Coordinates of C-alpha atoms in Angstrom, one line a residue:
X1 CA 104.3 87.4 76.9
X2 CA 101.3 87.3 74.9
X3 CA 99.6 89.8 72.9
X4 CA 95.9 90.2 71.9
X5 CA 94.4 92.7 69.9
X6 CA 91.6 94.7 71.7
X7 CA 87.7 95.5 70.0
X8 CA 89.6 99.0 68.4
X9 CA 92.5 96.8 66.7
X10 CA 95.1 97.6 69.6
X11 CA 97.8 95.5 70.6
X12 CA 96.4 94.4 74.2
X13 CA 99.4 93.1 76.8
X14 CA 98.3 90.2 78.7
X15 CA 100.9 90.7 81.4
X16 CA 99.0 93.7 82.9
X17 CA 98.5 93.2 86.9
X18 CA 96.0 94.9 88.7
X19 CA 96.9 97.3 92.1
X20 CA 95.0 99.0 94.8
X21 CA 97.0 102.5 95.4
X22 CA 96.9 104.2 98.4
X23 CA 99.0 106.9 100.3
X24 CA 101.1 106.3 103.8
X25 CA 102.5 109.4 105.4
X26 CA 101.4 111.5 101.9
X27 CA 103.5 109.0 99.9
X28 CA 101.8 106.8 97.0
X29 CA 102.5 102.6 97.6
X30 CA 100.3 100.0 96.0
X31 CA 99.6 95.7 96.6
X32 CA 98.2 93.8 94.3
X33 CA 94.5 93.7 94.2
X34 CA 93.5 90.3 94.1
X35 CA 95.5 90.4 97.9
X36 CA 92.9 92.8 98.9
X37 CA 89.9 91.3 100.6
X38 CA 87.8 95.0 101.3
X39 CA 88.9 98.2 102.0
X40 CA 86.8 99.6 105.4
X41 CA 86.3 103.1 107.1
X42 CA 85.8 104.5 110.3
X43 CA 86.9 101.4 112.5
X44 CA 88.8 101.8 115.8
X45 CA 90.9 99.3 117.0
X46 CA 91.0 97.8 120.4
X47 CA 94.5 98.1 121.6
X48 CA 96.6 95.1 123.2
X49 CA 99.1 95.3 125.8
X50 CA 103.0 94.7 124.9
X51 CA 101.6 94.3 121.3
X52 CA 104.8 96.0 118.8
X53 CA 104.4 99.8 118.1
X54 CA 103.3 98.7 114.5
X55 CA 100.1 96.6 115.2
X56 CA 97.0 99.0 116.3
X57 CA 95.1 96.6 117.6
X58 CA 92.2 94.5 116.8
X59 CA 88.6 95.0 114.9
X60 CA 85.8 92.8 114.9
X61 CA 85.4 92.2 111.5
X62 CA 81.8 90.6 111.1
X63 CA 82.9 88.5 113.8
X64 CA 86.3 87.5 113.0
X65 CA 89.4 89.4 115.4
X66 CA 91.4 90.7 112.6
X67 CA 94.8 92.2 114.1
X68 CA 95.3 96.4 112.4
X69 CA 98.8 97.3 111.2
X70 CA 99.3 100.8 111.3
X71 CA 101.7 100.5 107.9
X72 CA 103.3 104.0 108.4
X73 CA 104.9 102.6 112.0
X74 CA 105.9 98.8 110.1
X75 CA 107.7 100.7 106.7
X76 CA 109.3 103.6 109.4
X77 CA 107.3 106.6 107.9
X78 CA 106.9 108.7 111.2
X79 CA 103.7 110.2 110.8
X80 CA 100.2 109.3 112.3
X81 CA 97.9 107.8 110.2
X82 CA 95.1 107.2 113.0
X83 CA 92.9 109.8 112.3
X84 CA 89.0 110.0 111.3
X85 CA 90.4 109.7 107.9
X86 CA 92.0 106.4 108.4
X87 CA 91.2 103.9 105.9
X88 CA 91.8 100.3 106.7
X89 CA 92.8 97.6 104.1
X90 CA 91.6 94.3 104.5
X91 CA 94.4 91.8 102.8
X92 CA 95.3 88.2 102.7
X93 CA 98.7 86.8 102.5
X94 CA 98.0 83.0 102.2
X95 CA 95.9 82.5 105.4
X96 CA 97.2 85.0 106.9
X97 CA 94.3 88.2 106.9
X98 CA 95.3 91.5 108.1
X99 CA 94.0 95.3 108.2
X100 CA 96.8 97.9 106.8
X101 CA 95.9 101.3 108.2
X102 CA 96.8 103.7 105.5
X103 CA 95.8 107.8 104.7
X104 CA 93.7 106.7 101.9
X105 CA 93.0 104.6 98.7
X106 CA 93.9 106.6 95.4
X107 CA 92.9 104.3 92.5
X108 CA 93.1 100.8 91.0
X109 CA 95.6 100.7 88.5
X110 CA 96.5 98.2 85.8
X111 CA 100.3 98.2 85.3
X112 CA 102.3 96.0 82.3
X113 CA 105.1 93.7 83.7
X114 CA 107.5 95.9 81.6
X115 CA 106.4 99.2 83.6
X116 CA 107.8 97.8 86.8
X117 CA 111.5 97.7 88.0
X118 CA 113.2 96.6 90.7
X119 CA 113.6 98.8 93.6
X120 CA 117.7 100.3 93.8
X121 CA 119.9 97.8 95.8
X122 CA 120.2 99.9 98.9
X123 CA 121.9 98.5 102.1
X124 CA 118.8 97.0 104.1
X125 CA 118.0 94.3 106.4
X126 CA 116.4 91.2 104.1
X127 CA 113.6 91.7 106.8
X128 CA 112.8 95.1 105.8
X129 CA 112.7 95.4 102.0
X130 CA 109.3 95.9 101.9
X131 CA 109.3 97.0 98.3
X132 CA 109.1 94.6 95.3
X133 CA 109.0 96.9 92.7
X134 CA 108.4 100.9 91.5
X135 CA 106.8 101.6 88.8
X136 CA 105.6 105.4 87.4
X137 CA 102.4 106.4 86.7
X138 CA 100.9 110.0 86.0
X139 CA 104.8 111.5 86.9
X140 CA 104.4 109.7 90.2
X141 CA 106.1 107.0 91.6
X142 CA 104.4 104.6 93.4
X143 CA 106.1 101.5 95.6
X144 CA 104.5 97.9 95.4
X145 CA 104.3 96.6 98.4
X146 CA 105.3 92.7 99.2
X147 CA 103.2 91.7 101.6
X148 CA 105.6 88.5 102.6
X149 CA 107.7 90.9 104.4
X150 CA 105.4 93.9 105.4
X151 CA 103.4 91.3 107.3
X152 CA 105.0 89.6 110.1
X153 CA 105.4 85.9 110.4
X154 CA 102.9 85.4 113.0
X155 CA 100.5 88.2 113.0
X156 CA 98.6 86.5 114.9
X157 CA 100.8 85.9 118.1
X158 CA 101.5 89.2 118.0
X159 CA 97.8 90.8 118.1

């Protein structure tokens, strides 16, 4: 880790990573930003028959079908996040482009390497440990999201 000194003499961390925050079912997660493509507003989805509970349906985003994942339904949070309120996050895993239906974005936060932990080894499905890491910010914890296993393996198929 390297260390730089800011324009007011500060030790600067080079390992800080930027997040998008946002809340699912009232509870705070966050992905990293530069896995964020947009963050969009009042879009419906067109639903799909025998699609999985998880995936909303599809948007026409300036052209392009993008498949919706309500991400309440995928991490098992049962509330419903399809309301007028619905904000839909626009991210990129790879090739792979998908909208996460949250509650709402909360901030973008800028979090040191040393500020995140591992999430407690709980008995889960490898498929399902959605969480890479916690970290604390403000007396709140917030989950980071990995997007390799949030997002199925072929999205795509499945919208």
């Amino acid at each position: 880790m390297s260390e730089r000194l800011t324009p007011d003499g500060k030790r600067s961390d080079s390992q800080h990573r930027e997040y998008l925050s946002f809340l699912v079912g009232g509870q705070d997660y966050c992905v990293d930003i530069m896995q964020v493509r947009e963050i969009r507003s009042g879009a419906r989805a067109t639903t799909l028959p025998h699609a999985p509970d998880y995936m909303r349906g599809v948007i026409n985003l300036r052209g392009t079908v993008l498949p919706i994942m309500d991400l309440a339904t995928r991490l098992g949070i049962l509330v419903d996040t399809a309301s007028a309120r619905s904000v839909i996050i626009v991210v990129a895993l790879g090739d792979q482009i998908v909208g996460l239906m949250v509650d709402a974005v909360s901030d973008i936060l800028a979090v040191a390497s040393e500020d995140l932990q591992p999430p407690p080894e709980l008995p889960a499905d490898d498929q399902r440990r959605f969480v890479s890491a916690l970290t604390i910010k403000d007396d709140t914890m917030i989950r980071v999201l990995d997007l390799a296993t949030v997002l199925p393996r072929k999205v795509t198929e499945v919208a």
